[in-house]
XYZ file of C-alpha atoms in Angstrom:
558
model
C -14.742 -31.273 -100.460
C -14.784 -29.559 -96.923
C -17.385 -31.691 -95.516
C -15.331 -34.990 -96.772
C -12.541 -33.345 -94.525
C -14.075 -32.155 -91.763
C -16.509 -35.445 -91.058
C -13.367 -37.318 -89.247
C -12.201 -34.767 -87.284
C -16.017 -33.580 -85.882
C -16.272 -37.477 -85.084
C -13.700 -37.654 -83.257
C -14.477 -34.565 -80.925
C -17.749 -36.165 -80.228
C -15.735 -39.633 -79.104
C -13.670 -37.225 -76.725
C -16.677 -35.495 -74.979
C -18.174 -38.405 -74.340
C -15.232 -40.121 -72.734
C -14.787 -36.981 -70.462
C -18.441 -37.112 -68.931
C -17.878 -40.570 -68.120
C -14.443 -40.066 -66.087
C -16.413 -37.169 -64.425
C -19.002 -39.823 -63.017
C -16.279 -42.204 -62.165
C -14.289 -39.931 -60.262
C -15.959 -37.267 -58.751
C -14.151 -36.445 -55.476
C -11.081 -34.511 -58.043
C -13.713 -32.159 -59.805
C -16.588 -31.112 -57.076
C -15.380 -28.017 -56.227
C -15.055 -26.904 -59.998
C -18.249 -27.936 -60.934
C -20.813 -26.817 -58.726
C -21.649 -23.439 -59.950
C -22.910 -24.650 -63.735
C -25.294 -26.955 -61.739
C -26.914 -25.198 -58.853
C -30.035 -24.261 -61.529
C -31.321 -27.712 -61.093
C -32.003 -27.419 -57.374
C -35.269 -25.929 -55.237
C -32.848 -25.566 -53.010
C -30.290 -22.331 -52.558
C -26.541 -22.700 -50.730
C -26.941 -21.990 -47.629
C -24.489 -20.914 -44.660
C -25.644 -22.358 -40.991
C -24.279 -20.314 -38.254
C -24.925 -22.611 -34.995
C -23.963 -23.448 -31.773
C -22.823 -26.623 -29.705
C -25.315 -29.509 -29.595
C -27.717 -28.157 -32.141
C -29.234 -29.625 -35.248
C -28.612 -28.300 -38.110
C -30.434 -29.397 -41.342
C -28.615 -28.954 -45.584
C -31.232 -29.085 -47.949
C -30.526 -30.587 -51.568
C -33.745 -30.678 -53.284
C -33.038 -31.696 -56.621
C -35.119 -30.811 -59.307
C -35.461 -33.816 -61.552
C -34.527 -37.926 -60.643
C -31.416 -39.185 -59.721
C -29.847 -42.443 -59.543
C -27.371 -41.983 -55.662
C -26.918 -38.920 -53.775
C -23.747 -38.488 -51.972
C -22.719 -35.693 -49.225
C -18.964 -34.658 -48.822
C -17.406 -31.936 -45.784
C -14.769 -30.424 -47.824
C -13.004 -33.513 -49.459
C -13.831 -35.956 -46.707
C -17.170 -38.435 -47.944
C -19.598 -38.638 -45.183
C -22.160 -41.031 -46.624
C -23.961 -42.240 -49.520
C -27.546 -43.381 -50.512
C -29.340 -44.450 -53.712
C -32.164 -42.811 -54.362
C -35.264 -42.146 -51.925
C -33.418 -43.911 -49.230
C -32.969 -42.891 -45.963
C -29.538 -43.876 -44.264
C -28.039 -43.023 -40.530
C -24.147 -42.996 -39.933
C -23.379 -41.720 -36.038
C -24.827 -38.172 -36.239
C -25.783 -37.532 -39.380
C -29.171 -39.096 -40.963
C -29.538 -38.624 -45.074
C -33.200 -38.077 -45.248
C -35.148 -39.500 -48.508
C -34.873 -36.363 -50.511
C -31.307 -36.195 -50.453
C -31.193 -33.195 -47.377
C -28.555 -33.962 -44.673
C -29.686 -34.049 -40.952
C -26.478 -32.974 -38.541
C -27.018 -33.934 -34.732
C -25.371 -32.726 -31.709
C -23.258 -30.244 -33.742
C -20.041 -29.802 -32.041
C -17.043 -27.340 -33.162
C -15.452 -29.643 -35.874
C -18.425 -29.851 -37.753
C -17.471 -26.395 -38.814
C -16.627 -26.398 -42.603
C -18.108 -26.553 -45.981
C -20.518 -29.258 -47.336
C -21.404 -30.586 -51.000
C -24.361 -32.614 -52.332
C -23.919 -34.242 -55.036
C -26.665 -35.612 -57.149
C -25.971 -38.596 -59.417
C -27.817 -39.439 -62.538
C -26.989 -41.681 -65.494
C -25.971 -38.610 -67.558
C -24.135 -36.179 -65.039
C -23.308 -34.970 -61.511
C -25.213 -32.025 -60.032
C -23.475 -30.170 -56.674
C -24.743 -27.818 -54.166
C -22.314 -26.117 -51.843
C -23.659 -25.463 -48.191
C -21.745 -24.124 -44.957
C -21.671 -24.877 -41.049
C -20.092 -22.512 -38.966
C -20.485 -23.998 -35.268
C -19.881 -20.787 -32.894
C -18.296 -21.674 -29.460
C -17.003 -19.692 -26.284
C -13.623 -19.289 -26.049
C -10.968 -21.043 -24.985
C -7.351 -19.444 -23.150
C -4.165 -20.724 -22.881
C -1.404 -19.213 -20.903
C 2.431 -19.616 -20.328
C 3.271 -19.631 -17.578
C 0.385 -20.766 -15.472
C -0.625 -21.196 -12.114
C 1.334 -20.014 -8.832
C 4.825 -17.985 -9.758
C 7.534 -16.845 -6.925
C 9.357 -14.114 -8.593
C 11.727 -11.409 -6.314
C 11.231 -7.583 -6.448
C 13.056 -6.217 -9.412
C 12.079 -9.332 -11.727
C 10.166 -9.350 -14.671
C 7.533 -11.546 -15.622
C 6.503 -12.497 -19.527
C 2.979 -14.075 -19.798
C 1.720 -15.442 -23.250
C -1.885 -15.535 -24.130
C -3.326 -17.563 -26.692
C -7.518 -18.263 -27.508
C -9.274 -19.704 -29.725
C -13.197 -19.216 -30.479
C -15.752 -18.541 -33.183
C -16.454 -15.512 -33.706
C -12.316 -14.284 -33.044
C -12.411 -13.307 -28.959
C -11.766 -9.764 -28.163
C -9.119 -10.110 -25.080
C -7.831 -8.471 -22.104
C -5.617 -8.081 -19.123
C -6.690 -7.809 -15.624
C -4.764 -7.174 -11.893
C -6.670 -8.813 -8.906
C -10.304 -8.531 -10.558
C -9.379 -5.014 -12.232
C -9.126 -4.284 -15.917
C -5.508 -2.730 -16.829
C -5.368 -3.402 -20.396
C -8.736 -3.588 -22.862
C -9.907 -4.719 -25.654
C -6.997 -6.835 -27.633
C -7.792 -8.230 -31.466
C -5.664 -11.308 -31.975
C -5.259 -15.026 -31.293
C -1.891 -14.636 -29.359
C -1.134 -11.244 -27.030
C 1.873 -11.020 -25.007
C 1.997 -9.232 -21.387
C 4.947 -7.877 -19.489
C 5.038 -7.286 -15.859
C 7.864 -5.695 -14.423
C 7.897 -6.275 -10.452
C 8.736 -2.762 -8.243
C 7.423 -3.284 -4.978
C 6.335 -6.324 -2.921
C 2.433 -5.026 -3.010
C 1.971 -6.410 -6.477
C 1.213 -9.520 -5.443
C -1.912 -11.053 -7.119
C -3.590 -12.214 -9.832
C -3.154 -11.570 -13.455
C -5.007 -13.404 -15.638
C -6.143 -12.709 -19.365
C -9.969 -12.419 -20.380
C -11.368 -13.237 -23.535
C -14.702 -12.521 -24.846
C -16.833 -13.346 -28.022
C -20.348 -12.857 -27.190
C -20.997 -16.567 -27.168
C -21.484 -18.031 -23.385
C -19.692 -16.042 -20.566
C -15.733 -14.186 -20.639
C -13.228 -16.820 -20.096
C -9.912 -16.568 -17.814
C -7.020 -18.138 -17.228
C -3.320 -16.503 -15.637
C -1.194 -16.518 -13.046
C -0.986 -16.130 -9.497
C 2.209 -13.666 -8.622
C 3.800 -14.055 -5.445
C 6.548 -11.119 -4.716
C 9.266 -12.787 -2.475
C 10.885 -9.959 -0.462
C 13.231 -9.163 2.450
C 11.406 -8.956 6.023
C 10.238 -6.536 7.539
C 9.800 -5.892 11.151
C 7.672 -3.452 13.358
C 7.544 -3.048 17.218
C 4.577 -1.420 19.126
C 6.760 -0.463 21.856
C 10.961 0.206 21.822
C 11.610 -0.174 25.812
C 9.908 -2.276 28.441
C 9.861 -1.330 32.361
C 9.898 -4.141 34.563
C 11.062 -4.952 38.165
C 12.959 -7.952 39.553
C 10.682 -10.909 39.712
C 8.459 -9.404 36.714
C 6.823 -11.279 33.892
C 7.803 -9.327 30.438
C 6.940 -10.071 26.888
C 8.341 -8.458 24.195
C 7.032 -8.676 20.610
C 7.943 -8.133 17.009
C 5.986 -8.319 14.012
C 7.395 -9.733 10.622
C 6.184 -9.618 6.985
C 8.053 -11.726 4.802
C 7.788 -13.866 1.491
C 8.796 -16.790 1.916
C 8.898 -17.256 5.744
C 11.439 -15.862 7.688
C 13.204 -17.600 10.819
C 13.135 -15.287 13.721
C 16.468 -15.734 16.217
C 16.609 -13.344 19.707
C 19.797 -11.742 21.182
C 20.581 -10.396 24.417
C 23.488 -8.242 24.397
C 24.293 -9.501 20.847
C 24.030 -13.181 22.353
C 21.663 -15.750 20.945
C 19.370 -16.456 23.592
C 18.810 -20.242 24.155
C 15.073 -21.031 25.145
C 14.576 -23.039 28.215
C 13.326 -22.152 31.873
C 14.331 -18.109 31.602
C 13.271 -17.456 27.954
C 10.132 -18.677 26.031
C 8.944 -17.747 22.805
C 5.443 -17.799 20.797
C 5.354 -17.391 17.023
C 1.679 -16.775 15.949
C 0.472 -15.790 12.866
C -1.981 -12.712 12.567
C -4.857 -12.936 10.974
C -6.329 -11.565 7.775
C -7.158 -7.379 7.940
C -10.869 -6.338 7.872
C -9.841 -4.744 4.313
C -12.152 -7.419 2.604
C -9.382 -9.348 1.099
C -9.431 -13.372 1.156
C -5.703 -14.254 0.410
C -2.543 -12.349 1.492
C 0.677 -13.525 -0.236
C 3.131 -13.024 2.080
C 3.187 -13.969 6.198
C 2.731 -12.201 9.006
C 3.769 -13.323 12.371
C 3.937 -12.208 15.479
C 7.245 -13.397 17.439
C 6.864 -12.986 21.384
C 10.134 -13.043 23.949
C 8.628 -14.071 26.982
C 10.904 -13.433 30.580
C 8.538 -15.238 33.452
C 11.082 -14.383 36.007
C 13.104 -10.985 35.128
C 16.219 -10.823 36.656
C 18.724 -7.882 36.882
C 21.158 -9.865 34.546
C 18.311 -9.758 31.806
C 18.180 -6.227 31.758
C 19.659 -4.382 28.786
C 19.490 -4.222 24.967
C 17.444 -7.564 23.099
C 17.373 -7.727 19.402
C 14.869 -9.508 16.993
C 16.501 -10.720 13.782
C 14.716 -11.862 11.250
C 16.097 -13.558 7.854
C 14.947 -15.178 4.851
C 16.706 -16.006 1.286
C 15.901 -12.503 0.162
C 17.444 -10.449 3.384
C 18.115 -9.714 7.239
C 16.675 -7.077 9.214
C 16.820 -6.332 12.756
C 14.456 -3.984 15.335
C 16.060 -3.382 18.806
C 14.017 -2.764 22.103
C 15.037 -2.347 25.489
C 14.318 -3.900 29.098
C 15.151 -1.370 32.147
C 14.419 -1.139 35.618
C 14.681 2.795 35.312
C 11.518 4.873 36.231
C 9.532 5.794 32.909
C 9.318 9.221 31.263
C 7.710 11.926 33.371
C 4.245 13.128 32.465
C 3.325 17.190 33.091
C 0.134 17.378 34.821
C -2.260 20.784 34.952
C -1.883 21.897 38.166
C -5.016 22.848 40.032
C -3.973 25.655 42.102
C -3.940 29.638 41.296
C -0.763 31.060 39.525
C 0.861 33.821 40.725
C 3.025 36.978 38.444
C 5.928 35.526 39.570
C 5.419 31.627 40.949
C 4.385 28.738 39.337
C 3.334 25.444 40.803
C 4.071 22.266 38.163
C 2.489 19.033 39.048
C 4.176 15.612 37.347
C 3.770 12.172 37.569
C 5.504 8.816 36.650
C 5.782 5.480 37.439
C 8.350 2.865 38.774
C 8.913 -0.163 39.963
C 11.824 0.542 41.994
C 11.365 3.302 44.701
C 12.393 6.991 43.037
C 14.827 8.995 44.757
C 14.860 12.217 43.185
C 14.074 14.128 40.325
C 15.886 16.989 38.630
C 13.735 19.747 37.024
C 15.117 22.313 34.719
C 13.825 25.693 33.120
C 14.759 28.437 31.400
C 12.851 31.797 30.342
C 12.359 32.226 26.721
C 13.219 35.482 25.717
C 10.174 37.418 24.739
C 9.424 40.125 21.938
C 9.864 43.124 24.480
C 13.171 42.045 25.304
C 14.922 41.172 22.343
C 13.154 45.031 20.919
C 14.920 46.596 23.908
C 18.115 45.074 24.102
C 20.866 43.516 22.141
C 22.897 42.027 25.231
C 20.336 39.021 26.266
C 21.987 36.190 26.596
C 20.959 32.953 25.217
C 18.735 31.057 27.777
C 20.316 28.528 29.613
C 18.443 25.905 32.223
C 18.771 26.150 35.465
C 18.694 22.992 37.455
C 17.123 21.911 40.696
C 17.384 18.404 42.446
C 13.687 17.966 43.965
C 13.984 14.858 46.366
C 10.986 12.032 46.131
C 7.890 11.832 48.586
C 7.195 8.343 49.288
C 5.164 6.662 46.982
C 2.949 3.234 48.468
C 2.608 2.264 44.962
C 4.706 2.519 41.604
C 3.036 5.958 40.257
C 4.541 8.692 41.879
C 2.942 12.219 41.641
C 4.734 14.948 43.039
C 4.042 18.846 43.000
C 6.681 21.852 42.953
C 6.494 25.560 42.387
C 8.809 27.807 41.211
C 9.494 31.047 42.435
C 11.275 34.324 41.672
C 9.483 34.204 38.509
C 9.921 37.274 36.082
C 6.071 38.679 35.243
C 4.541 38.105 32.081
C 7.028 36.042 30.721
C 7.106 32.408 29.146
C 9.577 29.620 30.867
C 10.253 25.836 29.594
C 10.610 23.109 31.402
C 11.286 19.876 31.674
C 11.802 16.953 34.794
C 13.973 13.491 34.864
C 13.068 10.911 37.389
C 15.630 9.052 39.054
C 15.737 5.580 40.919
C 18.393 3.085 42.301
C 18.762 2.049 37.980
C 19.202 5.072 36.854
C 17.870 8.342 35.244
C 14.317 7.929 33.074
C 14.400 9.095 29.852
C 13.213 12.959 29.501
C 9.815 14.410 29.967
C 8.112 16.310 27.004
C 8.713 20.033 27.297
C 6.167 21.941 28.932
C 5.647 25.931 28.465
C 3.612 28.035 30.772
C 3.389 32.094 30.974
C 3.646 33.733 34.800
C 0.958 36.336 35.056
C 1.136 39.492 33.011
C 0.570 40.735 29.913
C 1.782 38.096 27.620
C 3.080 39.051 23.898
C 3.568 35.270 23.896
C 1.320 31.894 24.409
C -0.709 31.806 27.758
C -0.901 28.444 29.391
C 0.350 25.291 27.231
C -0.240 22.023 28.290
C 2.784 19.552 27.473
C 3.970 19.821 23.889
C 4.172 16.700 21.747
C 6.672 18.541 19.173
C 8.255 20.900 21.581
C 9.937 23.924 20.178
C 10.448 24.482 16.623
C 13.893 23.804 15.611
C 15.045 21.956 18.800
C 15.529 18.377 17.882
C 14.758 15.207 20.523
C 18.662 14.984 20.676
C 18.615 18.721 21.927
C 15.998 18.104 24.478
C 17.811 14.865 25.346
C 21.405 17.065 26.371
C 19.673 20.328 27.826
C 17.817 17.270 29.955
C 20.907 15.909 31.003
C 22.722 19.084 31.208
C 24.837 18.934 28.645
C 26.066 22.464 26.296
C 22.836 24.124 25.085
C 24.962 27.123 23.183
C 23.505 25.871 20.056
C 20.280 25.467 21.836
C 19.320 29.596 20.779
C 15.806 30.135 20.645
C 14.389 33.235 19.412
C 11.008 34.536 19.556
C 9.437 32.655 16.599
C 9.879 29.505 18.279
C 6.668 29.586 20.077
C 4.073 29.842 17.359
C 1.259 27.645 18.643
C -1.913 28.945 20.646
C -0.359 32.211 20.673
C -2.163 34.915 22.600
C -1.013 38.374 21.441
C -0.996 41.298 23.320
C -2.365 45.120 22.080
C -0.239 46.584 19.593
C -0.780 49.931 20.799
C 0.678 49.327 24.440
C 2.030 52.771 25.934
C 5.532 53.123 27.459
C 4.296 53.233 30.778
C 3.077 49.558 30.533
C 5.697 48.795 29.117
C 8.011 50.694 32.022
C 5.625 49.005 34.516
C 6.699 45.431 32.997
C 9.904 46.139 33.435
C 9.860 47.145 37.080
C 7.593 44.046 37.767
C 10.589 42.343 36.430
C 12.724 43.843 38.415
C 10.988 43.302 41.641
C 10.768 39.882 40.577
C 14.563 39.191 40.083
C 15.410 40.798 43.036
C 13.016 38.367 44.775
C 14.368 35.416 42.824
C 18.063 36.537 44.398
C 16.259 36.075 47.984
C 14.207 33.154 47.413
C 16.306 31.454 45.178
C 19.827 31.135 45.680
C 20.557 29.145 42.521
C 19.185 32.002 40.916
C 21.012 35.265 42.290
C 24.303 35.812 39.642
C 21.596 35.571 37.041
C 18.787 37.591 39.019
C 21.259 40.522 39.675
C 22.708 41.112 35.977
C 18.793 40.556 34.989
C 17.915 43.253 37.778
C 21.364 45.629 35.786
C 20.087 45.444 32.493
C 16.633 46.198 33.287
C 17.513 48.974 35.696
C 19.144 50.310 32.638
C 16.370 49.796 30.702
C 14.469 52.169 32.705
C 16.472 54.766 33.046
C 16.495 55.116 29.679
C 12.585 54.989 29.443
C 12.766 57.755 32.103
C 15.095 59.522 29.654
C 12.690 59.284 26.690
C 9.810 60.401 28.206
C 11.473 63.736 29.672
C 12.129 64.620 26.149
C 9.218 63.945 24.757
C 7.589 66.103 27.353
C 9.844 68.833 26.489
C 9.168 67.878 23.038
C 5.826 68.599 23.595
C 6.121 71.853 25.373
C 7.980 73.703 22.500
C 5.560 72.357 20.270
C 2.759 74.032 22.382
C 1.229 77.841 21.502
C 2.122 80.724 23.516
C-alpha cells in the first residue's frame, strides 16, 4: 500500500533532477563559482596560483580526465574564449591549446585575477579554478606636485598615494636624505611646517616593493623670504678725481630690486653714477641648484667729487620685505696702524712707530696715553686716581705718497709700568677714525704684560664706543680700569719680591716723574702729585723697615 503511494512522488523527484542538470548546462556563467570544488577529482591537473611579472607567459593547465564535448575559460565572470574539443583557438593574447590549457602572452597588470576552466560534456560541467597574480613596481602619486613657492612660517600638506603588487613599503625623504622610513599603506600624508628660509629643497616620497627599482615622485619647495644684504667693507677712502665702487650682496626669494641713495636721495644713473648687478655663482659646497638669488649690486663713481662724499645706502625690497646696509665715502685719512718699533726701549721712554694712509696730505695727528695702574700700586695706595689720557698734537712729516709713517717717543715714562695708547690722523676732511689700542711696558720689573703688539679686542670691559670718546677726548670717568683688565700674554713677576725692590721701584718712579715735570710740560701737575704720593710711599717703607729691625733686635739672645 506504501509502494502504490510512494511510486508518484519518487517519479516526480527524478523529473526534477533531471530538469536541474540541464539548466546547469544551459547556463553556466550563474553557478561556476559554486560548483567547482565537487569536480576538481576529474582533472590531472591541480589549481594553481601564477605569481608573474610584466610581459611574461604564463601557462593554466586543465587536463581533464575523461572526453568532453567544448571547453570554455572565464577570468572571474568575464568569458575569454571557447573551443570544442581538441581544437586549438587564438583570441589577441591568449591561445587555447588542444587539451583545453590556456596560453597567456605578454602578461600585463590587469591580467591579475582568478581563472576557471570549464569542461563540457553531454552529462555535466567540470571547473578548475586557477590564479594570476601579475607583480609590478610601483607607482606614486602626489598632491601637490612639482615646483611650490611657499613664505617662511607656512605650512605645506603633501599626499602620497601608490599602488603596486606586492603593497609598497613607503617613505619620506629631504634633498636625497631619508627623514621618515618605512610606511605600510596605500595613502600617507606628510606635513612640513616651514621655519627658516634654508629648507628649501626637495621632498619627495619613495616607495618600494622589491619588484624593479624605488620609485619617487614630490615636490620641489622654494622658501620665499625677505632680503638680505651683506657688505665686505662699511667706508670707502677716496680722493677727488677717484674711481670708487661700492658693493652689496643680496639673497632673496623671489628677486629683489635694488635702489641706491645718497644722503637719503635716490641716485639717478647717468654720467656720475653707474651700476652692475651680477649674479654670483654657485659655492664649491657640491650643490647643483640654489633656490633663492644672489647678486651682487655695484655703485660705481668714475669721477668722485667732494659733493659725493657722505653716507650711500643700498635698499633692497621684494614682496616679502625691505632691508637696508649703509656704507660710507670719505676723503678722511684711514685708521692708524701701530707698528713695532725697531729701536731699544728705555725704563722710562718709549718710541711708537704708526702708519696710515691718505689721499689728501695729513696735517697732524693727536696721540693719547695713559698708565694703567698696576698691582703694586693699587696694594699700596687707596688714593690713585682713575687714569686719564693725556693728549699730544704730533704735527705730519711730509709724505711723497699717500702712506704716511711717522715715529714718536714718549718720555718721562714711570719704570716698569704698562701705558695705552692710541693715535688719530688728521687731514684737510677731517679726523680718521681711531687706531686699535696698543699696550707696551717701560723697562722694569713688570707684574703686568711685557710688550703687546696692537690689540684687536683692546681692554676687557672697554667697549669700541669707549675707545671712540677717550679717542676724541671726550669724559673717560666711567672709563676705570683696574688691574684685571690686562689678562693676555701676561708676564708675572716673583712672588717673593723683597721691600727693597719694591722701595727701589718706587724711587725709579719717582726719578721718573720728576723727569716727566722737566721734559714734559703737559705732564708736570700730574708728575708732581705722582712724585707726593710716592714720596709718601717711601717714607713709610723707611718706617717699616726701622721697626722691623728693632723687631728683630729684641727678638735676638743676649
Amino acid at each position: 500500500m506504501l509502494l502504490k503511494h510512494w511510486a508518484p512522488l519518487s517519479l516526480w523527484l527524478v523529473l526534477l533532477s533531471l530538469s536541474l542538470v540541464n539548466s546547469n548546462i544551459l547556463n553556466p556563467l550563474t553557478t561556476t563559482a559554486n560548483n567547482e570544488e565537487p569536480y576538481t577529482r576529474d582533472f590531472y591537473s591541480v589549481p594553481t596560483t601564477v605569481k608573474t611579472y610584466e610581459n611574461d607567459t604564463v601557462l593554466l593547465p586543465c587536463d581533464y580526465k575523461s572526453s568532453y564535448r567544448s571547453v570554455r575559460w572565464l577570468r572571474d565572470e568575464d568569458l575569454l574564449m571557447e573551443a570544442p574539443y581538441m581544437e586549438e583557438i587564438s583570441l589577441n593574447r591568449y591561445h587555447l591549446l588542444s587539451n583545453g590549457s590556456l596560453l597567456v602572452m605578454d602578461v600585463r597588470t590587469e591580467d591579475t585575477g582568478r581563472y576557471y576552466c570549464e569542461m563540457l560534456t553531454p552529462s555535466e560541467k567540470a571547473v578548475q579554478a586557477h590564479a594570476i597574480e601579475v607583480q609590478y613596481a610601483p607607482k606614486v602619486y602626489v598632491t601637490p606636485n612639482g615646483f611650490i613657492e611657499l613664505p617662511v612660517g607656512a605650512v605645506l600638506e603633501i599626499i602620497c598615494e601608490t599602488e603596486g603588487v606586492p603593497q609598497p613599503a613607503v617613505s619620506w625623504s629631504y634633498n636625497n636624505e631619508t627623514v621618515i622610513d618605512y610606511l605600510v599603506g596605500n595613502r600617507q600624508t606628510h606635513i612640513v611646517e616651514i621655519k627658516s628660509r634654508n629648507m628649501s629643497g626637495s621632498i619627495e616620497c619613495v616607495a618600494q616593493n622589491g619588484v624593479g627599482q624605488p620609485v619617487a615622485e614630490g615636490v620641489e619647495l622654494l622658501v620665499l623670504f625677505a632680503p638680505e644684504i651683506r657688505s665686505p667693507q662699511k667706508i670707502y677712502y677716496s680722493k677727488v678725481g677717484g674711481r670708487v665702487q661700492m658693493d652689496c650682496y643680496v639673497e632673496s626669494a623671489p628677486l629683489a630690486k635694488v635702489r641706491w641713495y645718497h644722503t637719503g636721495k635716490l641716485i639717478a644713473m647717468g654720467p656720475y653714477y653707474t651700476r652692475q648687478d651680477v649674479e654670483m655663482p654657485l659655492n664649491n659646497t657640491g650643490a647643483s641648484t640654489r633656490y633663492f638669488s644672489d647678486m651682487r649690486h655695484s655703485l660705481i663713481l668714475k669721477n668722485v667729487r667732494e659733493s659725493d662724499m657722505g653716507m650711500y645706502e643700498c635698499r633692497a625690497e621684494n614682496a616679502h620685505g625691505v632691508r637696508s646696509n649703509y656704507m660710507e665715502l670719505t676723503f678722511r685719512p684711514m685708521p692708524c696702524t701701530f707698528k713695532i718699533s725697531p729701536d731699544m726701549q728705555s725704563p722710562t721712554s718709549h718710541t711708537l712707530v704708526w702708519q696710515t694712509e691718505s689721499f689728501s696730505p695729513v696735517i697732524e695727528f693727536k696721540l693719547k696715553f695713559r698708565q694703567v695702574p698696576s698691582e703694586t700700586t693699587v696694594s699700596f695706595t687707596t688714593l690713585a686716581s682713575r687714569p686719564e689720557w693725556t693728549e699730544l698734537t704730533i704735527p705730519s712729516d711730509i709724505s711723497i705718497g699717500p702712506i704716511y709713517t711717522t715715529t714718536y717717543t714718549l718720555y718721562g715714562l714711570y719704570p716698569a709700568s704698562i701705558y695705552q695708547v692710541v693715535v688719530l690722523a688728521r687731514n684737510h676732511y677731517g679726523w680718521s677714525d681711531s687706531s686699535k689700542i696698543l699696550r707696551f711696558a717701560t723697562g722694569g720689573e713688570v707684574e703686568f704684560p711685557n710688550y703687546s703688539t696692537e690689540s684687536d679686542s683692546g681692554i676687557s670691559g672697554t667697549t669700541d664706543e669707549d675707545l671712540n670718546n677717550a679717542a676724541d677726548g671726550g669724559d673717560h670717568d666711567d672709563m676705570e680700569i683696574t688691574s684685571n683688565d690686562i689678562t693676555e700674554n701676561s708676564i708675572v713677576a716673583e712672588k717673593d719680591k723683597t721691600l727693597y725692590s719694591s722701595m727701589y721701584a718706587f724711587a725709579s718712579s719717582s726719578s721718573a716723574a720728576a723727569a716727566a715735570s722737566t721734559a714734559s710740560p703737559a705732564l708736570s701737575a700730574r708728575s708732581y702729585n705722582d712724585l707726593r704720593l710716592n714720596w709718601c710711599i717711601i717714607i713709610n717703607c723707611f718706617v717699616i723697615i726701622i721697626v722691623h729691625k728693632c723687631h728683630i733686635k729684641q727678638n735676638l739672645p743676649n
